[in-house]
PDB file of C-alpha atoms in Angstrom:
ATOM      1  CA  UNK A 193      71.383  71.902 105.259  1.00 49.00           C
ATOM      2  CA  UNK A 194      71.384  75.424 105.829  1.00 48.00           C
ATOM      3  CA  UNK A 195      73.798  77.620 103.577  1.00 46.00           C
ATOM      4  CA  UNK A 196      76.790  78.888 105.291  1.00 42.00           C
ATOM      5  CA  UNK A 197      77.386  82.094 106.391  1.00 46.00           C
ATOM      6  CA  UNK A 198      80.825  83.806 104.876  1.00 37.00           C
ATOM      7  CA  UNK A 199      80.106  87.154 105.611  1.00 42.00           C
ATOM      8  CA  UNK A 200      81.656  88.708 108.741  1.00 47.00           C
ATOM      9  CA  UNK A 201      78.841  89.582 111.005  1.00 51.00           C
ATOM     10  CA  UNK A 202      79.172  93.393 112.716  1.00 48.00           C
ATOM     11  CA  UNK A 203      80.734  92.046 115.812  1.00 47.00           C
ATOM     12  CA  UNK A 204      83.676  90.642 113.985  1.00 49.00           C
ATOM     13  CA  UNK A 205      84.307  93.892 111.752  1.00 42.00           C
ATOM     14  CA  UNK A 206      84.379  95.870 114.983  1.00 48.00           C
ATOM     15  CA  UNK A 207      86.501  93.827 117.106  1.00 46.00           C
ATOM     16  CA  UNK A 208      88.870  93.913 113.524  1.00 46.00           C
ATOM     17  CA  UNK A 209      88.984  97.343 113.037  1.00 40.00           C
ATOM     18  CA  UNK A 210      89.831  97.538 117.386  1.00 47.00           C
ATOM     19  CA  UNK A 211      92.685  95.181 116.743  1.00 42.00           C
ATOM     20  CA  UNK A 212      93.598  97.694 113.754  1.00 39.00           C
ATOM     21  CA  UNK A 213      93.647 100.988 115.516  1.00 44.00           C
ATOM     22  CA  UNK A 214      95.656  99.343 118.669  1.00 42.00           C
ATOM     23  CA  UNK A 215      98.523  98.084 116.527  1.00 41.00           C
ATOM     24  CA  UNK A 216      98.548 101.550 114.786  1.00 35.00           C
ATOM     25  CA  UNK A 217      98.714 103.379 118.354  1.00 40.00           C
ATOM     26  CA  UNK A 218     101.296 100.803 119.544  1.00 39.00           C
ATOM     27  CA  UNK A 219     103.600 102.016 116.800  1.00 36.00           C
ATOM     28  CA  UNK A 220     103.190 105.762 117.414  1.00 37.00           C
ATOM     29  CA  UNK A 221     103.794 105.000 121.104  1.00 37.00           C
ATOM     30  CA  UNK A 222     107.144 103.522 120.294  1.00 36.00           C
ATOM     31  CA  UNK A 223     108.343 105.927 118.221  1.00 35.00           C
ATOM     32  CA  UNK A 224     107.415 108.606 120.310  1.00 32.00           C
ATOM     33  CA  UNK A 225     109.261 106.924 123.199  1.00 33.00           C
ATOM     34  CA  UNK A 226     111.636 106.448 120.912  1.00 34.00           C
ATOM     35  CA  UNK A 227     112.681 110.289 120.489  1.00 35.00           C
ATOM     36  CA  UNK A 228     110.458 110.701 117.432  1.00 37.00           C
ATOM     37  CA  UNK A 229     107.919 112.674 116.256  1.00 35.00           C
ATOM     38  CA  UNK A 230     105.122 110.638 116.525  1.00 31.00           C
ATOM     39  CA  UNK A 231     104.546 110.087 112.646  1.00 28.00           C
ATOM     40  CA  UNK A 232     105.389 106.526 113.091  1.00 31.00           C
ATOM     41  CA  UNK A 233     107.039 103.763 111.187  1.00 29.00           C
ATOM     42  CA  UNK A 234     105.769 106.257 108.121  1.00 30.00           C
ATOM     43  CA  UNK A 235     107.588 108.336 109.032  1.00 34.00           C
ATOM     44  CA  UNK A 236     111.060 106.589 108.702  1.00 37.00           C
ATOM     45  CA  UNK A 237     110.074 105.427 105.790  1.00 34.00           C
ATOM     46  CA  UNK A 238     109.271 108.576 104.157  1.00 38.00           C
ATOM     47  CA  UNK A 239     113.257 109.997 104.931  1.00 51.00           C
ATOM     48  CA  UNK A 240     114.785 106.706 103.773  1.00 59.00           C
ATOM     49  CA  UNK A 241     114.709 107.640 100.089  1.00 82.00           C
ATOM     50  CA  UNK A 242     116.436 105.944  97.442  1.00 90.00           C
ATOM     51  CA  UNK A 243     119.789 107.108  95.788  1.00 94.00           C
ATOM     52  CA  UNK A 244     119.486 110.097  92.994  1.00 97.00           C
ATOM     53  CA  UNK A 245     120.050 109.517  89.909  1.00 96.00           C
ATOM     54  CA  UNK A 246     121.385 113.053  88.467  1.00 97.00           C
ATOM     55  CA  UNK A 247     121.905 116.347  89.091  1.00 98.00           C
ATOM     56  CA  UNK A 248     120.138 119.741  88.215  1.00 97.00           C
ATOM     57  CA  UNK A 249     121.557 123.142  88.518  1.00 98.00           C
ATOM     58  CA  UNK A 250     118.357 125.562  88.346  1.00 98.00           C
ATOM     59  CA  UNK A 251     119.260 128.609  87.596  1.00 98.00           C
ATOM     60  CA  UNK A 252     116.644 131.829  87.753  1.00 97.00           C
ATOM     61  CA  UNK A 253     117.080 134.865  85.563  1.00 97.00           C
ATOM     62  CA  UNK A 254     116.110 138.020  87.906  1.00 94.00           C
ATOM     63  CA  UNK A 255     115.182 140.195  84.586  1.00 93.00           C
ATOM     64  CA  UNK A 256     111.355 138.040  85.417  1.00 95.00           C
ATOM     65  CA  UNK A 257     111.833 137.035  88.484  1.00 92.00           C
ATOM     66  CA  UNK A 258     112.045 140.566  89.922  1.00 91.00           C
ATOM     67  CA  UNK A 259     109.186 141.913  88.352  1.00 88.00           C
ATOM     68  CA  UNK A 260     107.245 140.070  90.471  1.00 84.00           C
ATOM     69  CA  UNK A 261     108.680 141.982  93.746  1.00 82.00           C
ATOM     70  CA  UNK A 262     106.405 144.193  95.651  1.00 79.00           C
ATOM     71  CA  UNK A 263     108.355 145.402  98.702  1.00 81.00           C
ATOM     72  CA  UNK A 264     111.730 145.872  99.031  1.00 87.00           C
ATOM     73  CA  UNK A 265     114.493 144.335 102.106  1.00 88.00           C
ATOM     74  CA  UNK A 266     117.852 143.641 102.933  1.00 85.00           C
ATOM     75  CA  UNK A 267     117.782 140.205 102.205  1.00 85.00           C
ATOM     76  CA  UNK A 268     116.178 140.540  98.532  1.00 90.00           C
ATOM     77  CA  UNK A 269     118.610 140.681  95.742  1.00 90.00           C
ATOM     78  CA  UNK A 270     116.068 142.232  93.516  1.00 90.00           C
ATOM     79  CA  UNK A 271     116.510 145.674  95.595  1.00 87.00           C
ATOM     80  CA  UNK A 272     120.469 145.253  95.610  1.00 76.00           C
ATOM     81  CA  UNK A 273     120.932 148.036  92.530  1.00 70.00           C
ATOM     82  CA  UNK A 274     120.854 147.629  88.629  1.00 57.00           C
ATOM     83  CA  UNK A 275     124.370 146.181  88.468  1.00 57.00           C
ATOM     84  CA  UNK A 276     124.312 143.649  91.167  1.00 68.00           C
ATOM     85  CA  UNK A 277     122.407 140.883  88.792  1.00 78.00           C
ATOM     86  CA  UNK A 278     123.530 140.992  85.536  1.00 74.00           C
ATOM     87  CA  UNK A 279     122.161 137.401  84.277  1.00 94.00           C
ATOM     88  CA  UNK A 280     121.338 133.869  85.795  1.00 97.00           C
ATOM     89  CA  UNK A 281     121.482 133.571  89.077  1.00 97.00           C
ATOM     90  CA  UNK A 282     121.816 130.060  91.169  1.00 98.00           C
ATOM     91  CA  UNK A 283     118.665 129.107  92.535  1.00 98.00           C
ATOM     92  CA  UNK A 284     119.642 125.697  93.552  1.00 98.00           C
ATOM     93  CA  UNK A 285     122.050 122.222  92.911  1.00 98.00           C
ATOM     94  CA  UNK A 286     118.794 119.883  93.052  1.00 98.00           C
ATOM     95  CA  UNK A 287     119.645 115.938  92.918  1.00 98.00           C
ATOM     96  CA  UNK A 288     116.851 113.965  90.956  1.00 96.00           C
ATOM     97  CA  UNK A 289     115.196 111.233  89.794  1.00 95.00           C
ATOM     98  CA  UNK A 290     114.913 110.085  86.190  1.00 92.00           C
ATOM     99  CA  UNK A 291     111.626 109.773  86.154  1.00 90.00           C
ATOM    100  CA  UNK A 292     111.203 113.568  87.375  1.00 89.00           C
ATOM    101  CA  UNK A 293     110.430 112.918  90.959  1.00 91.00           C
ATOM    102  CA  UNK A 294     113.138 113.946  93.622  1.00 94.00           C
ATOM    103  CA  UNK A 295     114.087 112.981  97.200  1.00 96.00           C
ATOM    104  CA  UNK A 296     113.923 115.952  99.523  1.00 95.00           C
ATOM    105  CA  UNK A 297     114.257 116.959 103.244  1.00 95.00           C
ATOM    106  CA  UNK A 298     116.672 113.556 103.996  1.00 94.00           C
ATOM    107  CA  UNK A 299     118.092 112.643 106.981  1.00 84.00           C
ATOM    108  CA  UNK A 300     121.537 114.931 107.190  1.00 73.00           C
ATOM    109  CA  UNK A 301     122.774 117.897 109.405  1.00 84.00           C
ATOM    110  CA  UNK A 302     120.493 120.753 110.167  1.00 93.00           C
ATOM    111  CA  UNK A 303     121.557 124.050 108.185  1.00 96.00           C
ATOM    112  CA  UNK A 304     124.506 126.071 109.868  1.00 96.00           C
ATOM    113  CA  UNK A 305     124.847 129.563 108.335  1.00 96.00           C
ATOM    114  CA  UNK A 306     128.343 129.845 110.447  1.00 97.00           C
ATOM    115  CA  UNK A 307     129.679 126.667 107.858  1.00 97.00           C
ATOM    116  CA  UNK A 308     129.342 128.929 104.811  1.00 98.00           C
ATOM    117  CA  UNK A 309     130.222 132.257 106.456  1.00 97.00           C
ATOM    118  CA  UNK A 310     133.808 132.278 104.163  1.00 97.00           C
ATOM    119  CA  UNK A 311     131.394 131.618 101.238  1.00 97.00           C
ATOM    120  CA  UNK A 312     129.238 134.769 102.311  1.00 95.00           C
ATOM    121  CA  UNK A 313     130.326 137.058  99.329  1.00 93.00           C
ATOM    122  CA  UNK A 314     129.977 134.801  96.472  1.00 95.00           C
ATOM    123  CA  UNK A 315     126.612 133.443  97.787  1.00 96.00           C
ATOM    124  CA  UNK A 316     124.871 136.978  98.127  1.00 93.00           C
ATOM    125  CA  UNK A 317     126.642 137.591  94.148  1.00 93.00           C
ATOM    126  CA  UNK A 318     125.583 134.421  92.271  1.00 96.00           C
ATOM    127  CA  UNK A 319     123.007 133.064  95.269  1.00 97.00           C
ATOM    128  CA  UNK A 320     121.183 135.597  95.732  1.00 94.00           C
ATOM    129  CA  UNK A 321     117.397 135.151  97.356  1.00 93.00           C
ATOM    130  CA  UNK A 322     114.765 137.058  95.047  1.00 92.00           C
ATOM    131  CA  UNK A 323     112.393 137.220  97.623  1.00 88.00           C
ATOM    132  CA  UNK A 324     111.694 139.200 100.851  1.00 89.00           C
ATOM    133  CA  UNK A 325     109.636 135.690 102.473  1.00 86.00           C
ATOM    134  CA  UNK A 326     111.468 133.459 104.393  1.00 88.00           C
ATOM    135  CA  UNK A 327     111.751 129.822 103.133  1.00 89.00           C
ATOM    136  CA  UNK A 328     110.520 126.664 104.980  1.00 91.00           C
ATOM    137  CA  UNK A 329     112.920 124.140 106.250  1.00 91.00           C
ATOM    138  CA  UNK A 330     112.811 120.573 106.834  1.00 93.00           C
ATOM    139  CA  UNK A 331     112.154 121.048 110.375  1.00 89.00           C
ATOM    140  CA  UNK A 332     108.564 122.471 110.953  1.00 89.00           C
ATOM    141  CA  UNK A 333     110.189 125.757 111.004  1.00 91.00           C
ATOM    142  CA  UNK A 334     111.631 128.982 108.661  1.00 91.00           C
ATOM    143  CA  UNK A 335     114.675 130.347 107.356  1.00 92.00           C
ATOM    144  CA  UNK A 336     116.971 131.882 105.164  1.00 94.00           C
ATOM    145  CA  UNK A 337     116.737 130.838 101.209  1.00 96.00           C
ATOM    146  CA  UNK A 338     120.193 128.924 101.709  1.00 97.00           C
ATOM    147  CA  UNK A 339     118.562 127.118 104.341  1.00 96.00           C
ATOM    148  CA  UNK A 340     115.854 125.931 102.499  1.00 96.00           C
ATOM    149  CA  UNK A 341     117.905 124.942  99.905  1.00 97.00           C
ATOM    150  CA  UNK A 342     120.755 122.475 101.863  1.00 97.00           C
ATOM    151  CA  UNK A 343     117.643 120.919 104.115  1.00 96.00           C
ATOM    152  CA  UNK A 344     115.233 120.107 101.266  1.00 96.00           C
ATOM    153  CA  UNK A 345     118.203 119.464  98.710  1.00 97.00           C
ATOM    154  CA  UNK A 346     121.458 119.621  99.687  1.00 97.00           C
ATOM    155  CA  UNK A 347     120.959 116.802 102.494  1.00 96.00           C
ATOM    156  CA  UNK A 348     120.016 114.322  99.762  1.00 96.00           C
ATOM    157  CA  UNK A 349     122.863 114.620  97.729  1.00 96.00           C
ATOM    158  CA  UNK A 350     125.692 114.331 100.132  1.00 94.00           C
ATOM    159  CA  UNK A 351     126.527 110.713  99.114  1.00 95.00           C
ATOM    160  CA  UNK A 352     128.121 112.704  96.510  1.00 97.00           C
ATOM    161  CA  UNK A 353     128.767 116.389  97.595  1.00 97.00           C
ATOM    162  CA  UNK A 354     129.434 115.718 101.294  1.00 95.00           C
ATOM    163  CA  UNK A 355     129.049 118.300 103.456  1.00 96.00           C
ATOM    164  CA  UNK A 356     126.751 121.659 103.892  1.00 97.00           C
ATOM    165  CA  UNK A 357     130.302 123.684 102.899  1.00 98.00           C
ATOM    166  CA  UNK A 358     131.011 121.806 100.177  1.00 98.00           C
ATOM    167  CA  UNK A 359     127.538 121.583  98.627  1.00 98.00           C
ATOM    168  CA  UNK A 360     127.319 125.045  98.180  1.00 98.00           C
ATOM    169  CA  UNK A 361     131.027 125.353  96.829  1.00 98.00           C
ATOM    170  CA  UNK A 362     130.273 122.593  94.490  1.00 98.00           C
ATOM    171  CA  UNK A 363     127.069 124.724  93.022  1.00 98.00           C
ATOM    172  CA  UNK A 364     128.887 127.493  92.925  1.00 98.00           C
ATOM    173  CA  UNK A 365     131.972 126.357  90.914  1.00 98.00           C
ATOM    174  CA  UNK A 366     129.329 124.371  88.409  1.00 98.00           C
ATOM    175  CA  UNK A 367     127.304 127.726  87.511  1.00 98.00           C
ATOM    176  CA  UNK A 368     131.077 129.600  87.083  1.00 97.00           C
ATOM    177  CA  UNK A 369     132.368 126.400  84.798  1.00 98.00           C
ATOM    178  CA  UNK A 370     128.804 126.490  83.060  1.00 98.00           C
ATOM    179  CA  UNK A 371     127.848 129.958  82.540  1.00 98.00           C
ATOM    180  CA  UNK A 372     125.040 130.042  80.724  1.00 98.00           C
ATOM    181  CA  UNK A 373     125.065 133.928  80.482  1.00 98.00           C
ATOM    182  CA  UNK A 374     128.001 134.274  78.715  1.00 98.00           C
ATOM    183  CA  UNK A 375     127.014 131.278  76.280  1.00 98.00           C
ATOM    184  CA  UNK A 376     124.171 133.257  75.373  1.00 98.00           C
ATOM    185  CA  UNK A 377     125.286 136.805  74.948  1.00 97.00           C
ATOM    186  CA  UNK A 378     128.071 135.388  72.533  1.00 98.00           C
ATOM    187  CA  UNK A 379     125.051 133.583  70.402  1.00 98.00           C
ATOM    188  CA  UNK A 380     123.304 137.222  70.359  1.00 98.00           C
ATOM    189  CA  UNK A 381     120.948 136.874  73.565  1.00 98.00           C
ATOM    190  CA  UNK A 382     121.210 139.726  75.502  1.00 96.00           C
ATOM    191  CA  UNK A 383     118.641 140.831  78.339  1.00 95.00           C
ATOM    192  CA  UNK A 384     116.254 143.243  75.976  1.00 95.00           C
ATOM    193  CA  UNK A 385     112.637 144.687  77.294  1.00 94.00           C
ATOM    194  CA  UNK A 386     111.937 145.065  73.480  1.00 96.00           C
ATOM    195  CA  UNK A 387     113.841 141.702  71.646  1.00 97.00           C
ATOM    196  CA  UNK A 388     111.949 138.031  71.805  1.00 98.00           C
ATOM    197  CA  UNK A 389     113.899 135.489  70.776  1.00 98.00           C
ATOM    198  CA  UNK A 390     113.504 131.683  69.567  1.00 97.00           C
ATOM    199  CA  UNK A 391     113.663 129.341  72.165  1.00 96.00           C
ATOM    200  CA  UNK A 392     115.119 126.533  69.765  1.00 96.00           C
ATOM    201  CA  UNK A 393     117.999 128.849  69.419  1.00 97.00           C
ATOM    202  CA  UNK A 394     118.773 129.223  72.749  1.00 97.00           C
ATOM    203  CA  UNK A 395     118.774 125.896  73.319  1.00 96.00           C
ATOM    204  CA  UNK A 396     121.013 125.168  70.528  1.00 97.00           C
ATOM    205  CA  UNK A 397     123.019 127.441  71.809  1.00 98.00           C
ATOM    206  CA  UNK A 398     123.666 126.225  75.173  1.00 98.00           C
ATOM    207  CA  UNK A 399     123.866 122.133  73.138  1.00 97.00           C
ATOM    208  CA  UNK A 400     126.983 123.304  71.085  1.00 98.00           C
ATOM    209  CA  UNK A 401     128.588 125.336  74.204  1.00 98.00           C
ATOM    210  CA  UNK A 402     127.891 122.293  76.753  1.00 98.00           C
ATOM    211  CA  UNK A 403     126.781 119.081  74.445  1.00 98.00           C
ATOM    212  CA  UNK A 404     123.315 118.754  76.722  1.00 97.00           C
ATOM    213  CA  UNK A 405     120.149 119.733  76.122  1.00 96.00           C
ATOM    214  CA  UNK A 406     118.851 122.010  78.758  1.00 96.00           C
ATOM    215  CA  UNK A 407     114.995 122.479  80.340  1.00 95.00           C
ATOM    216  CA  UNK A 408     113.808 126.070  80.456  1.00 96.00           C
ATOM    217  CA  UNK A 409     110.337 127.274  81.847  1.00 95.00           C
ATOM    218  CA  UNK A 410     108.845 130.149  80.864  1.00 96.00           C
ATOM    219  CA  UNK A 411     106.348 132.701  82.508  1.00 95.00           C
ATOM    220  CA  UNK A 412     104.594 134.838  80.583  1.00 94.00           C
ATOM    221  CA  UNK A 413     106.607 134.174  77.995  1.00 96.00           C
ATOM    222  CA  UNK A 414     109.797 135.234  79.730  1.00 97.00           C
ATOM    223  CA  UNK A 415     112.286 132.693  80.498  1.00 97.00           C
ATOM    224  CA  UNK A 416     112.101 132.470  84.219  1.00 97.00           C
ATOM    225  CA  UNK A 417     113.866 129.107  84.977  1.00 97.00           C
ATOM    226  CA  UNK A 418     116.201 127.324  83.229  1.00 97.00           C
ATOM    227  CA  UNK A 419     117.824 123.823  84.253  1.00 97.00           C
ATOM    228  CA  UNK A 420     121.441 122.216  83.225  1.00 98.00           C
ATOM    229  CA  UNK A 421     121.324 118.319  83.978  1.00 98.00           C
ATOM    230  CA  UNK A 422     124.751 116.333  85.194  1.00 98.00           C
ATOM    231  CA  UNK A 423     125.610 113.248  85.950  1.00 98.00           C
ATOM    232  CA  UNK A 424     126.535 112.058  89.140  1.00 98.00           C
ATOM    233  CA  UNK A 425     130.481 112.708  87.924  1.00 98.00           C
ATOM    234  CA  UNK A 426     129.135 116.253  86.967  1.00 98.00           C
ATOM    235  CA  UNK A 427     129.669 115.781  83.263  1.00 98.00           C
ATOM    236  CA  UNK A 428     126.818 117.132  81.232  1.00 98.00           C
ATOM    237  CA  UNK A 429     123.549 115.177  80.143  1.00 97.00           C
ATOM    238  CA  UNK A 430     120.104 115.587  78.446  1.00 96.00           C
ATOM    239  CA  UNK A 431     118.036 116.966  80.781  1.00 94.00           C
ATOM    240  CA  UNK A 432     114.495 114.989  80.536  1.00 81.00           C
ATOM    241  CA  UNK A 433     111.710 116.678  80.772  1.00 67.00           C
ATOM    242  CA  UNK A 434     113.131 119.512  77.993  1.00 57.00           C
ATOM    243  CA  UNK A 435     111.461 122.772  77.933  1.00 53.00           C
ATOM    244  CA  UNK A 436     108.078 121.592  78.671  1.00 59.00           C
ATOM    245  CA  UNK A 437     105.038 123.685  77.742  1.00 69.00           C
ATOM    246  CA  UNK A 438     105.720 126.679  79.614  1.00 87.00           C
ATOM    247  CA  UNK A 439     107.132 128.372  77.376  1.00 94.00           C
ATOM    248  CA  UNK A 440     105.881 129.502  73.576  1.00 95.00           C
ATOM    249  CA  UNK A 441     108.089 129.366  70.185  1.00 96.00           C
ATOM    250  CA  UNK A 442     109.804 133.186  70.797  1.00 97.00           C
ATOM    251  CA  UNK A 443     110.758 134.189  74.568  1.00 98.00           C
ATOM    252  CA  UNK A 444     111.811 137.458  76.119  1.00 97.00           C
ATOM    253  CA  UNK A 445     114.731 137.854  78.416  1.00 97.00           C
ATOM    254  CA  UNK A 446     113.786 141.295  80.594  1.00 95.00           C
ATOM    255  CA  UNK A 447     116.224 143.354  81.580  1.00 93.00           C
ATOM    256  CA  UNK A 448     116.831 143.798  85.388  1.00 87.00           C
ATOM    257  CA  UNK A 449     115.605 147.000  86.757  1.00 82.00           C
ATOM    258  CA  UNK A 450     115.757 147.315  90.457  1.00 76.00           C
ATOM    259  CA  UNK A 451     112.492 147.822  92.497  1.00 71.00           C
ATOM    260  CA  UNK A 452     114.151 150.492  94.194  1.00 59.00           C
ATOM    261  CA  UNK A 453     114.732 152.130  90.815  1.00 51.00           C
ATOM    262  CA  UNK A 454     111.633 151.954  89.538  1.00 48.00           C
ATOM    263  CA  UNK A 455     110.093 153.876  92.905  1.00 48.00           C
ATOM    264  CA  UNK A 456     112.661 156.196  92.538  1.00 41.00           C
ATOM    265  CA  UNK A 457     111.577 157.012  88.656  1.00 41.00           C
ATOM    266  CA  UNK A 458     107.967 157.008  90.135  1.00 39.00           C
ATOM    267  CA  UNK A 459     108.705 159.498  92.748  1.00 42.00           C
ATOM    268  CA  UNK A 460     110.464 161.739  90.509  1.00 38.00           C
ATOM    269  CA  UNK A 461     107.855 161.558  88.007  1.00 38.00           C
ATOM    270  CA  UNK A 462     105.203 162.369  90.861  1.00 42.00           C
ATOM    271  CA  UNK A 463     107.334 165.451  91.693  1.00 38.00           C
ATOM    272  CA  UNK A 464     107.536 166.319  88.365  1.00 36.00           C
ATOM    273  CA  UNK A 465     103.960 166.336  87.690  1.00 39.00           C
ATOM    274  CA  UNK A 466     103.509 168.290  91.152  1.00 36.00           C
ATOM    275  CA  UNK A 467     105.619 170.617  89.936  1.00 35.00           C
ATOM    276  CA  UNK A 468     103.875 171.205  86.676  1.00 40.00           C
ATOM    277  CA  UNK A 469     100.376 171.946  88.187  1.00 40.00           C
ATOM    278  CA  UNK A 470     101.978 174.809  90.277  1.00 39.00           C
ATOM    279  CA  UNK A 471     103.155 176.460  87.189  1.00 44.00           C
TER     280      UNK A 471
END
């Protein structure tokens, strides 16, 4: 008897893989004519995200942050004058994963700057943007840095925070309770352009002052980010990733020196030299 055949011939796979592709279409069709936006069942699956386990409060320190600015606008807070930034600034109130993952861009109320507008003062003071580029939403689109930060963020941790207003006050009153600044300047860190300083002892620092263990990230050797973790009550906790590799065993804390500044010196210096070679 002749042995049997078990592998699909050609017609079969094709007439599969038709059978395939139709389904697929059929469920793009229905979620189009559904209202959607044609991504499909993966879509939905993508924004129904499992529940956080902790929070992060990332705060940026301007001193390196700034350096990095190469025009200036109204909306940058690196161009707002030497005094306006005097330490860490919020960048955002991020919920997380423990594994180091996060949820982002869930399914919540699209950002309205009109529900912070009593916040205004205290967001352009400790919320600065450090950036003249507008940030992406969760919507295809562009906006302002707060924006951003309630779409992609804020929207996944309102099982706990609740609404876009109270999200941001919530951030707000967690960077005042924990201020990280003030921690450090009484432990002898101070912004310095000349100083480095050990990284173990500013993170012993902020361990005796708050009883967690923070994650910093460095660039160039600068600290440029640096995370407290909080449970879902807000209490303090061991963030888990630490400081990472980012940053090396002694770490500078620039000074903040306006953009605007800096142009000015170089324009007086210019003038000055101008000057000279007419004399």
């Amino acid at each position: 008897m002749a042995p049997l055949n078990i592998l699909p011939s050609s017609t079969n796979l094709r007439f599969a893989f038709m059978v395939v592709n139709l389904f697929v279409c059929y469920l793009c069709m229905t979620e189009v004519s559904a209202g959607g936006s044609g991504r499909g069942l993966l879509g939905k699956r993508l924004r129904e995200q499992r529940e956080f386990d902790l929070f992060k409060l990332s705060l940026q320190w301007p001193g390196t942050y700034c350096q990095k600015t190469r025009r200036c606008c109204s909306s940058n807070g690196c161009c707002q004058g030497s005094n306006k930034l005097p330490g860490f600034t919020i960048h955002g109130l991020w919920p997380d994963y423990n594994d180091g993952s996060w949820p982002s861009c869930c399914n919540g109320k699209r950002f309205d700057v009109n529900e912070i507008s009593t916040l205004q003062s205290g967001l352009n003071k400790f919320w600065p943007s450090l950036s003249c580029s507008s940030s992406t939403n969760c919507h295809g689109g562009k906006g302002i840095f707060w924006e951003h930060e309630w779409e992609k963020h804020g929207t996944c941790a309102s099982s706990v925070t609740g609404d876009e207003y109270n999200y941001f006050i919530t951030a707000i009153n967690l960077y005042l309770k924990y201020n990280v600044t003030e921690v450090l300047k009484e432990a002898g860190y101070v912004a310095s352009n000349y100083e480095t300083y050990p990284l173990g002892g500013i993170v012993e620092a902020i361990q005796n002052a708050f009883h967690a263990t923070p994650e910093i990230q460095c660039s160039k050797g600068a600290v440029q980010e640096l995370h407290l973790c909080f449970y879902k009550d807000f209490k303090p906790r061991d963030c888990e990733a630490g400081s990472g590799n980012s940053c090396p065993a002694y770490v500078s804390l620039p000074e903040f020196i306006s953009p605007e500044m800096v142009n000015a010196e170089a324009q007086d210096s210019n003038s000055a030299s101008t000057y000279r070679s007419f004399i």
